[in-house]
Structures are given as C-alpha cells and as structure tokens.
Amino acid sequence: AGVPIWFEPTCIQKSVKPFISNVHHMITYTSPNIYELKRMNQVMTGHEIHENISNISRDEKVELSISLSQPIIHHIPHILVTLGRDGVLYISRDEGTGFWYPATPTELNINTVINV
C-alpha cells in the first residue's frame, strides 16, 4: 500500500484493462498515446468519439487530449499523453491543467555529448 503504480497501456486493446477490471483507482500514473487515451475515455464514459485524430494539428491534439483526460483524471491523478512528433502533454489532477512539452527537434545532433 502507498506504492505509486505506473500503467503503460502499450496498445489500444490493453489500454482499457484497468477500467474493465476496476483497478484503475489503484493507478497513480499512466502514459497513453492519444489513440489509447481516446479508447480509455470511451470505456470510462460510454461515448463513442468519431474524431479523426491523424489529421488534426498539434494544438488540436493538445486540446483534445485535455478534454479526453477529464473523466480519467478523477481516477488516475497523473496522465502523460505521448503525442509522437508533437511532444508530450502532462496532465495533473493536482495542477488542474495540462503542460505541453515539445519533442526534440529532428535536426538536433544527438551524437554530441555536452557536459553541463
């Protein structure tokens, strides 16, 4: 008891398992991608979402992710939505909002080590 649990969905089908088995209230952190988040929301709310995520802008993905997270954040206090090339969105129940972090630019030379 008291140990934080991180749930990594790994795929759309597995993303709903904690909600079907009713163990979602034991999870502290989850890191779905936006497609897994969409499915998690559908299972939690019972509402089908027909938005085509693959054709929306980064800002629309961020806004949609915040919206999709609302029913989940009541049960899982920290959600880290991975958005691929559009970065990552951290949503915290404690903060009451989302924080978007951009992905590393592709032109960055990751072979260079810099000591700081």
Tab-separated table of N, CA, C and O in Angstrom:
chain	number	residue	atom	x	y	z
A	1	ALA	N	0.840	-1.191	0.000
A	1	ALA	CA	0.000	0.000	0.000
A	1	ALA	C	0.881	1.249	0.000
A	1	ALA	O	1.951	1.266	0.590
A	2	GLY	N	0.410	2.280	-0.646
A	2	GLY	CA	1.150	3.519	-0.695
A	2	GLY	C	2.233	3.569	-1.760
A	2	GLY	O	2.949	4.544	-1.856
A	3	VAL	N	2.367	2.518	-2.553
A	3	VAL	CA	3.375	2.480	-3.608
A	3	VAL	C	2.737	2.989	-4.901
A	3	VAL	O	1.714	2.459	-5.332
A	4	PRO	N	3.317	4.024	-5.527
A	4	PRO	CA	2.751	4.520	-6.786
A	4	PRO	C	2.819	3.448	-7.875
A	4	PRO	O	3.803	2.720	-7.978
A	5	ILE	N	1.774	3.381	-8.669
A	5	ILE	CA	1.713	2.413	-9.768
A	5	ILE	C	1.649	3.174	-11.084
A	5	ILE	O	0.841	4.088	-11.245
A	6	TRP	N	2.510	2.777	-12.029
A	6	TRP	CA	2.534	3.365	-13.369
A	6	TRP	C	1.942	2.353	-14.334
A	6	TRP	O	2.397	1.219	-14.401
A	7	PHE	N	0.936	2.773	-15.094
A	7	PHE	CA	0.324	1.908	-16.100
A	7	PHE	C	0.718	2.391	-17.482
A	7	PHE	O	0.403	3.512	-17.869
A	8	GLU	N	1.428	1.543	-18.232
A	8	GLU	CA	1.813	1.818	-19.622
A	8	GLU	C	0.905	0.976	-20.506
A	8	GLU	O	1.036	-0.242	-20.549
A	9	PRO	N	-0.041	1.598	-21.218
A	9	PRO	CA	-1.032	0.842	-21.993
A	9	PRO	C	-0.455	-0.084	-23.070
A	9	PRO	O	-0.987	-1.165	-23.276
A	10	THR	N	0.560	0.276	-23.777
A	10	THR	CA	1.241	-0.464	-24.856
A	10	THR	C	0.420	-0.668	-26.122
A	10	THR	O	0.992	-0.826	-27.182
A	11	CYS	N	-0.891	-0.689	-26.049
A	11	CYS	CA	-1.721	-0.773	-27.255
A	11	CYS	C	-3.159	-0.384	-26.898
A	11	CYS	O	-3.524	-0.336	-25.726
A	12	ILE	N	-3.949	-0.111	-27.914
A	12	ILE	CA	-5.330	0.330	-27.698
A	12	ILE	C	-6.132	-0.720	-26.932
A	12	ILE	O	-6.877	-0.389	-26.015
A	13	GLN	N	-5.960	-1.990	-27.285
A	13	GLN	CA	-6.721	-3.049	-26.624
A	13	GLN	C	-6.387	-3.149	-25.139
A	13	GLN	O	-7.272	-3.320	-24.302
A	14	LYS	N	-5.113	-3.034	-24.799
A	14	LYS	CA	-4.696	-3.158	-23.401
A	14	LYS	C	-4.964	-1.896	-22.596
A	14	LYS	O	-5.001	-1.937	-21.372
A	15	SER	N	-5.166	-0.772	-23.265
A	15	SER	CA	-5.351	0.499	-22.564
A	15	SER	C	-6.592	0.512	-21.675
A	15	SER	O	-6.659	1.284	-20.724
A	16	VAL	N	-7.555	-0.342	-21.955
A	16	VAL	CA	-8.815	-0.321	-21.194
A	16	VAL	C	-8.867	-1.362	-20.075
A	16	VAL	O	-9.796	-1.363	-19.281
A	17	LYS	N	-7.879	-2.226	-19.997
A	17	LYS	CA	-7.910	-3.302	-19.000
A	17	LYS	C	-8.115	-2.821	-17.560
A	17	LYS	O	-8.908	-3.403	-16.834
A	18	PRO	N	-7.440	-1.766	-17.110
A	18	PRO	CA	-7.673	-1.325	-15.726
A	18	PRO	C	-9.110	-0.854	-15.474
A	18	PRO	O	-9.608	-0.954	-14.368
A	19	PHE	N	-9.770	-0.359	-16.505
A	19	PHE	CA	-11.127	0.153	-16.343
A	19	PHE	C	-12.156	-0.972	-16.396
A	19	PHE	O	-13.185	-0.909	-15.751
A	20	ILE	N	-11.854	-2.001	-17.157
A	20	ILE	CA	-12.735	-3.167	-17.239
A	20	ILE	C	-12.635	-3.990	-15.950
A	20	ILE	O	-13.635	-4.502	-15.457
A	21	SER	N	-11.427	-4.099	-15.402
A	21	SER	CA	-11.220	-4.893	-14.195
A	21	SER	C	-11.393	-4.078	-12.908
A	21	SER	O	-11.227	-4.596	-11.820
A	22	ASN	N	-11.683	-2.808	-13.049
A	22	ASN	CA	-11.953	-1.913	-11.922
A	22	ASN	C	-10.748	-1.746	-10.979
A	22	ASN	O	-10.913	-1.617	-9.775
A	23	VAL	N	-9.541	-1.737	-11.542
A	23	VAL	CA	-8.348	-1.464	-10.727
A	23	VAL	C	-7.764	-0.087	-11.054
A	23	VAL	O	-6.720	0.285	-10.519
A	24	HIS	N	-8.448	0.669	-11.913
A	24	HIS	CA	-7.932	1.970	-12.324
A	24	HIS	C	-7.717	2.920	-11.143
A	24	HIS	O	-6.841	3.763	-11.180
A	25	HIS	N	-8.486	2.771	-10.073
A	25	HIS	CA	-8.336	3.647	-8.908
A	25	HIS	C	-7.021	3.410	-8.160
A	25	HIS	O	-6.615	4.223	-7.344
A	26	MET	N	-6.324	2.308	-8.468
A	26	MET	CA	-5.046	1.995	-7.828
A	26	MET	C	-3.857	2.601	-8.582
A	26	MET	O	-2.747	2.626	-8.073
A	27	ILE	N	-4.101	3.104	-9.789
A	27	ILE	CA	-3.032	3.615	-10.649
A	27	ILE	C	-2.744	5.078	-10.313
A	27	ILE	O	-3.658	5.875	-10.164
A	28	THR	N	-1.469	5.416	-10.222
A	28	THR	CA	-1.044	6.790	-9.936
A	28	THR	C	-0.683	7.536	-11.217
A	28	THR	O	-0.996	8.713	-11.363
A	29	TYR	N	-0.018	6.830	-12.134
A	29	TYR	CA	0.457	7.430	-13.381
A	29	TYR	C	0.060	6.530	-14.551
A	29	TYR	O	0.080	5.314	-14.430
A	30	THR	N	-0.234	7.158	-15.682
A	30	THR	CA	-0.413	6.413	-16.920
A	30	THR	C	0.161	7.239	-18.061
A	30	THR	O	0.200	8.475	-17.984
A	31	SER	N	0.616	6.557	-19.107
A	31	SER	CA	1.237	7.264	-20.230
A	31	SER	C	0.705	6.734	-21.566
A	31	SER	O	1.446	6.156	-22.346
A	32	PRO	N	-0.573	6.974	-21.840
A	32	PRO	CA	-1.120	6.529	-23.119
A	32	PRO	C	-0.727	7.466	-24.252
A	32	PRO	O	-0.424	8.640	-24.020
A	33	ASN	N	-0.748	6.940	-25.478
A	33	ASN	CA	-0.694	7.859	-26.616
A	33	ASN	C	-2.121	8.363	-26.816
A	33	ASN	O	-3.052	7.948	-26.112
A	34	ILE	N	-2.317	9.247	-27.752
A	34	ILE	CA	-3.629	9.871	-27.902
A	34	ILE	C	-4.708	8.865	-28.339
A	34	ILE	O	-5.860	8.973	-27.945
A	35	TYR	N	-4.325	7.842	-29.085
A	35	TYR	CA	-5.281	6.824	-29.520
A	35	TYR	C	-5.717	5.947	-28.349
A	35	TYR	O	-6.891	5.602	-28.215
A	36	GLU	N	-4.766	5.603	-27.491
A	36	GLU	CA	-5.087	4.832	-26.293
A	36	GLU	C	-5.933	5.665	-25.337
A	36	GLU	O	-6.887	5.159	-24.735
A	37	LEU	N	-5.607	6.947	-25.212
A	37	LEU	CA	-6.384	7.850	-24.367
A	37	LEU	C	-7.829	7.950	-24.855
A	37	LEU	O	-8.770	7.936	-24.061
A	38	LYS	N	-7.992	8.041	-26.153
A	38	LYS	CA	-9.334	8.098	-26.749
A	38	LYS	C	-10.143	6.866	-26.367
A	38	LYS	O	-11.297	6.965	-25.963
A	39	ARG	N	-9.515	5.694	-26.457
A	39	ARG	CA	-10.210	4.449	-26.110
A	39	ARG	C	-10.506	4.376	-24.609
A	39	ARG	O	-11.584	3.938	-24.195
A	40	MET	N	-9.572	4.810	-23.791
A	40	MET	CA	-9.791	4.840	-22.343
A	40	MET	C	-10.990	5.721	-22.014
A	40	MET	O	-11.849	5.360	-21.200
A	41	ASN	N	-11.070	6.866	-22.661
A	41	ASN	CA	-12.193	7.779	-22.460
A	41	ASN	C	-13.502	7.120	-22.867
A	41	ASN	O	-14.515	7.244	-22.170
A	42	GLN	N	-13.498	6.433	-23.993
A	42	GLN	CA	-14.724	5.782	-24.478
A	42	GLN	C	-15.234	4.748	-23.485
A	42	GLN	O	-16.433	4.658	-23.237
A	43	VAL	N	-14.321	3.978	-22.911
A	43	VAL	CA	-14.729	2.961	-21.930
A	43	VAL	C	-15.234	3.624	-20.648
A	43	VAL	O	-16.231	3.192	-20.071
A	44	MET	N	-14.580	4.685	-20.210
A	44	MET	CA	-14.987	5.378	-18.981
A	44	MET	C	-16.339	6.063	-19.121
A	44	MET	O	-17.141	6.037	-18.198
A	45	THR	N	-16.578	6.673	-20.291
A	45	THR	CA	-17.801	7.469	-20.455
A	45	THR	C	-18.926	6.731	-21.160
A	45	THR	O	-20.084	7.118	-21.049
A	46	GLY	N	-18.579	5.704	-21.928
A	46	GLY	CA	-19.593	5.013	-22.721
A	46	GLY	C	-19.959	5.746	-23.999
A	46	GLY	O	-20.875	5.357	-24.703
A	47	HIS	N	-19.222	6.817	-24.319
A	47	HIS	CA	-19.498	7.611	-25.519
A	47	HIS	C	-18.454	7.343	-26.592
A	47	HIS	O	-17.252	7.389	-26.318
A	48	GLU	N	-18.927	7.102	-27.796
A	48	GLU	CA	-18.036	6.887	-28.937
A	48	GLU	C	-17.535	8.239	-29.446
A	48	GLU	O	-18.300	9.187	-29.572
A	49	ILE	N	-16.249	8.337	-29.730
A	49	ILE	CA	-15.647	9.568	-30.242
A	49	ILE	C	-15.226	9.310	-31.675
A	49	ILE	O	-14.443	8.411	-31.945
A	50	HIS	N	-15.753	10.085	-32.596
A	50	HIS	CA	-15.544	9.821	-34.018
A	50	HIS	C	-14.516	10.739	-34.665
A	50	HIS	O	-14.332	10.709	-35.862
A	51	GLU	N	-13.836	11.553	-33.874
A	51	GLU	CA	-12.858	12.489	-34.433
A	51	GLU	C	-11.660	11.728	-35.019
A	51	GLU	O	-11.126	10.815	-34.406
A	52	ASN	N	-11.249	12.125	-36.230
A	52	ASN	CA	-10.084	11.528	-36.884
A	52	ASN	C	-8.832	12.233	-36.371
A	52	ASN	O	-8.481	13.308	-36.819
A	53	ILE	N	-8.152	11.618	-35.442
A	53	ILE	CA	-7.004	12.225	-34.771
A	53	ILE	C	-5.811	12.393	-35.699
A	53	ILE	O	-5.033	13.333	-35.559
A	54	SER	N	-5.662	11.527	-36.667
A	54	SER	CA	-4.472	11.565	-37.512
A	54	SER	C	-4.380	12.826	-38.376
A	54	SER	O	-3.304	13.158	-38.852
A	55	ASN	N	-5.474	13.542	-38.548
A	55	ASN	CA	-5.464	14.716	-39.422
A	55	ASN	C	-5.643	16.040	-38.689
A	55	ASN	O	-6.007	17.030	-39.300
A	56	ILE	N	-5.378	16.068	-37.381
A	56	ILE	CA	-5.561	17.319	-36.649
A	56	ILE	C	-4.207	17.922	-36.280
A	56	ILE	O	-3.195	17.224	-36.227
A	57	SER	N	-4.209	19.216	-36.025
A	57	SER	CA	-2.965	19.937	-35.702
A	57	SER	C	-2.481	19.588	-34.296
A	57	SER	O	-3.217	19.017	-33.492
A	58	ARG	N	-1.264	19.993	-34.007
A	58	ARG	CA	-0.701	19.776	-32.677
A	58	ARG	C	-1.570	20.427	-31.607
A	58	ARG	O	-1.869	19.831	-30.580
A	59	ASP	N	-1.953	21.682	-31.831
A	59	ASP	CA	-2.774	22.385	-30.843
A	59	ASP	C	-4.112	21.686	-30.631
A	59	ASP	O	-4.600	21.602	-29.499
A	60	GLU	N	-4.693	21.165	-31.706
A	60	GLU	CA	-5.950	20.427	-31.581
A	60	GLU	C	-5.743	19.119	-30.813
A	60	GLU	O	-6.598	18.717	-30.023
A	61	LYS	N	-4.596	18.461	-31.018
A	61	LYS	CA	-4.287	17.235	-30.273
A	61	LYS	C	-4.165	17.527	-28.778
A	61	LYS	O	-4.637	16.766	-27.944
A	62	VAL	N	-3.509	18.635	-28.458
A	62	VAL	CA	-3.342	19.018	-27.054
A	62	VAL	C	-4.706	19.289	-26.428
A	62	VAL	O	-5.019	18.775	-25.350
A	63	GLU	N	-5.525	20.079	-27.099
A	63	GLU	CA	-6.858	20.392	-26.572
A	63	GLU	C	-7.725	19.139	-26.452
A	63	GLU	O	-8.414	18.947	-25.450
A	64	LEU	N	-7.679	18.280	-27.462
A	64	LEU	CA	-8.443	17.042	-27.424
A	64	LEU	C	-7.960	16.146	-26.291
A	64	LEU	O	-8.771	15.556	-25.564
A	65	SER	N	-6.658	16.058	-26.094
A	65	SER	CA	-6.104	15.230	-25.019
A	65	SER	C	-6.552	15.722	-23.649
A	65	SER	O	-6.893	14.918	-22.771
A	66	ILE	N	-6.558	17.031	-23.464
A	66	ILE	CA	-7.039	17.589	-22.193
A	66	ILE	C	-8.499	17.221	-21.983
A	66	ILE	O	-8.894	16.780	-20.898
A	67	SER	N	-9.295	17.351	-23.016
A	67	SER	CA	-10.709	17.006	-22.932
A	67	SER	C	-10.922	15.519	-22.658
A	67	SER	O	-11.707	15.141	-21.787
A	68	LEU	N	-10.199	14.664	-23.393
A	68	LEU	CA	-10.340	13.217	-23.217
A	68	LEU	C	-9.883	12.770	-21.831
A	68	LEU	O	-10.360	11.767	-21.300
A	69	SER	N	-8.969	13.494	-21.228
A	69	SER	CA	-8.425	13.129	-19.924
A	69	SER	C	-9.356	13.428	-18.758
A	69	SER	O	-9.198	12.861	-17.679
A	70	GLN	N	-10.319	14.307	-18.969
A	70	GLN	CA	-11.142	14.771	-17.844
A	70	GLN	C	-11.822	13.648	-17.048
A	70	GLN	O	-11.741	13.647	-15.820
A	71	PRO	N	-12.475	12.669	-17.674
A	71	PRO	CA	-13.090	11.621	-16.851
A	71	PRO	C	-12.056	10.683	-16.214
A	71	PRO	O	-12.312	10.092	-15.172
A	72	ILE	N	-10.882	10.594	-16.804
A	72	ILE	CA	-9.845	9.681	-16.316
A	72	ILE	C	-9.085	10.294	-15.148
A	72	ILE	O	-8.734	9.605	-14.190
A	73	ILE	N	-8.859	11.599	-15.180
A	73	ILE	CA	-8.061	12.280	-14.166
A	73	ILE	C	-8.702	12.189	-12.782
A	73	ILE	O	-8.020	12.294	-11.765
A	74	HIS	N	-9.996	11.929	-12.718
A	74	HIS	CA	-10.658	11.752	-11.426
A	74	HIS	C	-10.237	10.446	-10.752
A	74	HIS	O	-10.375	10.303	-9.541
A	75	HIS	N	-9.722	9.513	-11.530
A	75	HIS	CA	-9.315	8.206	-11.018
A	75	HIS	C	-7.796	8.018	-11.027
A	75	HIS	O	-7.254	7.362	-10.148
A	76	ILE	N	-7.142	8.551	-12.050
A	76	ILE	CA	-5.684	8.440	-12.187
A	76	ILE	C	-5.120	9.862	-12.143
A	76	ILE	O	-5.351	10.642	-13.063
A	77	PRO	N	-4.410	10.222	-11.076
A	77	PRO	CA	-4.045	11.628	-10.878
A	77	PRO	C	-2.992	12.219	-11.811
A	77	PRO	O	-2.888	13.436	-11.912
A	78	HIS	N	-2.241	11.376	-12.513
A	78	HIS	CA	-1.189	11.899	-13.400
A	78	HIS	C	-1.248	11.173	-14.738
A	78	HIS	O	-1.106	9.947	-14.793
A	79	ILE	N	-1.451	11.952	-15.804
A	79	ILE	CA	-1.544	11.383	-17.147
A	79	ILE	C	-0.502	12.054	-18.025
A	79	ILE	O	-0.443	13.287	-18.109
A	80	LEU	N	0.321	11.239	-18.660
A	80	LEU	CA	1.348	11.720	-19.568
A	80	LEU	C	0.973	11.216	-20.954
A	80	LEU	O	1.160	10.049	-21.260
A	81	VAL	N	0.401	12.092	-21.785
A	81	VAL	CA	-0.067	11.707	-23.112
A	81	VAL	C	1.069	11.894	-24.106
A	81	VAL	O	1.563	13.010	-24.305
A	82	THR	N	1.490	10.796	-24.720
A	82	THR	CA	2.550	10.884	-25.718
A	82	THR	C	1.925	11.243	-27.063
A	82	THR	O	0.948	10.636	-27.484
A	83	LEU	N	2.491	12.253	-27.704
A	83	LEU	CA	1.935	12.779	-28.956
A	83	LEU	C	2.902	12.603	-30.128
A	83	LEU	O	2.813	13.311	-31.122
A	84	GLY	N	3.845	11.680	-30.002
A	84	GLY	CA	4.796	11.427	-31.081
A	84	GLY	C	5.613	12.658	-31.400
A	84	GLY	O	6.148	13.308	-30.504
A	85	ARG	N	5.672	13.007	-32.675
A	85	ARG	CA	6.487	14.163	-33.102
A	85	ARG	C	5.970	15.489	-32.538
A	85	ARG	O	6.652	16.506	-32.604
A	86	ASP	N	4.747	15.464	-31.973
A	86	ASP	CA	4.172	16.677	-31.389
A	86	ASP	C	4.486	16.824	-29.907
A	86	ASP	O	3.978	17.715	-29.243
A	87	GLY	N	5.307	15.930	-29.367
A	87	GLY	CA	5.742	16.073	-27.988
A	87	GLY	C	4.950	15.241	-27.005
A	87	GLY	O	4.462	14.153	-27.319
A	88	VAL	N	4.801	15.793	-25.817
A	88	VAL	CA	4.117	15.087	-24.732
A	88	VAL	C	3.309	16.099	-23.926
A	88	VAL	O	3.679	17.273	-23.826
A	89	LEU	N	2.198	15.650	-23.393
A	89	LEU	CA	1.322	16.504	-22.589
A	89	LEU	C	1.194	15.876	-21.212
A	89	LEU	O	0.808	14.708	-21.089
A	90	TYR	N	1.550	16.625	-20.172
A	90	TYR	CA	1.409	16.156	-18.798
A	90	TYR	C	0.173	16.800	-18.197
A	90	TYR	O	0.046	18.023	-18.186
A	91	ILE	N	-0.730	15.970	-17.704
A	91	ILE	CA	-1.958	16.457	-17.085
A	91	ILE	C	-1.971	15.955	-15.649
A	91	ILE	O	-1.830	14.755	-15.401
A	92	SER	N	-2.135	16.868	-14.720
A	92	SER	CA	-2.099	16.531	-13.303
A	92	SER	C	-3.392	16.977	-12.628
A	92	SER	O	-3.829	18.112	-12.814
A	93	ARG	N	-3.973	16.079	-11.857
A	93	ARG	CA	-5.164	16.446	-11.088
A	93	ARG	C	-4.809	17.553	-10.104
A	93	ARG	O	-5.587	18.484	-9.891
A	94	ASP	N	-3.622	17.485	-9.499
A	94	ASP	CA	-3.190	18.480	-8.518
A	94	ASP	C	-3.064	19.867	-9.122
A	94	ASP	O	-3.426	20.861	-8.503
A	95	GLU	N	-2.536	19.934	-10.342
A	95	GLU	CA	-2.338	21.223	-11.012
A	95	GLU	C	-3.616	21.739	-11.653
A	95	GLU	O	-3.771	22.928	-11.867
A	96	GLY	N	-4.502	20.830	-12.035
A	96	GLY	CA	-5.765	21.220	-12.639
A	96	GLY	C	-5.644	21.682	-14.077
A	96	GLY	O	-6.560	22.278	-14.618
A	97	THR	N	-4.511	21.410	-14.702
A	97	THR	CA	-4.313	21.828	-16.081
A	97	THR	C	-3.296	20.908	-16.740
A	97	THR	O	-2.746	20.021	-16.108
A	98	GLY	N	-3.036	21.161	-18.026
A	98	GLY	CA	-2.059	20.383	-18.762
A	98	GLY	C	-0.834	21.208	-19.098
A	98	GLY	O	-0.918	22.429	-19.247
A	99	PHE	N	0.301	20.537	-19.198
A	99	PHE	CA	1.560	21.181	-19.582
A	99	PHE	C	2.092	20.458	-20.804
A	99	PHE	O	2.351	19.257	-20.753
A	100	TRP	N	2.255	21.191	-21.902
A	100	TRP	CA	2.743	20.598	-23.147
A	100	TRP	C	4.240	20.813	-23.255
A	100	TRP	O	4.760	21.903	-22.998
A	101	TYR	N	4.950	19.744	-23.642
A	101	TYR	CA	6.393	19.799	-23.850
A	101	TYR	C	6.682	19.348	-25.276
A	101	TYR	O	6.268	18.255	-25.670
A	102	PRO	N	7.385	20.166	-26.061
A	102	PRO	CA	7.662	19.798	-27.449
A	102	PRO	C	8.645	18.635	-27.549
A	102	PRO	O	9.433	18.395	-26.628
A	103	ALA	N	8.579	17.935	-28.653
A	103	ALA	CA	9.546	16.875	-28.932
A	103	ALA	C	10.885	17.506	-29.283
A	103	ALA	O	10.961	18.670	-29.683
A	104	THR	N	11.951	16.744	-29.151
A	104	THR	CA	13.272	17.220	-29.528
A	104	THR	C	13.303	17.456	-31.032
A	104	THR	O	12.866	16.595	-31.796
A	105	PRO	N	13.791	18.589	-31.479
A	105	PRO	CA	13.864	18.835	-32.926
A	105	PRO	C	14.690	17.761	-33.625
A	105	PRO	O	15.705	17.324	-33.090
A	106	THR	N	14.246	17.362	-34.801
A	106	THR	CA	14.944	16.303	-35.526
A	106	THR	C	16.324	16.736	-35.999
A	106	THR	O	17.181	15.904	-36.227
A	107	GLU	N	16.547	18.037	-36.126
A	107	GLU	CA	17.854	18.498	-36.585
A	107	GLU	C	18.896	18.504	-35.459
A	107	GLU	O	20.063	18.765	-35.690
A	108	LEU	N	18.506	18.179	-34.253
A	108	LEU	CA	19.444	18.120	-33.138
A	108	LEU	C	20.379	16.927	-33.317
A	108	LEU	O	19.957	15.824	-33.584
A	109	ASN	N	21.662	17.156	-33.188
A	109	ASN	CA	22.647	16.092	-33.322
A	109	ASN	C	22.765	15.369	-31.976
A	109	ASN	O	23.419	15.857	-31.065
A	110	ILE	N	22.137	14.226	-31.859
A	110	ILE	CA	22.133	13.506	-30.588
A	110	ILE	C	23.429	12.740	-30.342
A	110	ILE	O	23.606	12.128	-29.302
A	111	ASN	N	24.350	12.778	-31.292
A	111	ASN	CA	25.640	12.118	-31.119
A	111	ASN	C	26.645	12.999	-30.391
A	111	ASN	O	27.724	12.549	-30.041
A	112	THR	N	26.292	14.250	-30.162
A	112	THR	CA	27.170	15.170	-29.479
A	112	THR	C	26.843	15.167	-27.992
A	112	THR	O	25.703	15.362	-27.603
A	113	VAL	N	27.836	14.922	-27.172
A	113	VAL	CA	27.662	14.931	-25.735
A	113	VAL	C	28.156	16.255	-25.205
A	113	VAL	O	29.273	16.688	-25.510
A	114	ILE	N	27.340	16.907	-24.412
A	114	ILE	CA	27.704	18.201	-23.837
A	114	ILE	C	27.659	18.064	-22.325
A	114	ILE	O	26.632	17.685	-21.759
A	115	ASN	N	28.750	18.344	-21.656
A	115	ASN	CA	28.777	18.346	-20.198
A	115	ASN	C	28.277	19.687	-19.693
A	115	ASN	O	28.675	20.730	-20.192
A	116	VAL	N	27.407	19.636	-18.708
A	116	VAL	CA	26.884	20.878	-18.122
A	116	VAL	C	27.133	20.909	-16.640
A	116	VAL	O	27.335	19.938	-16.002
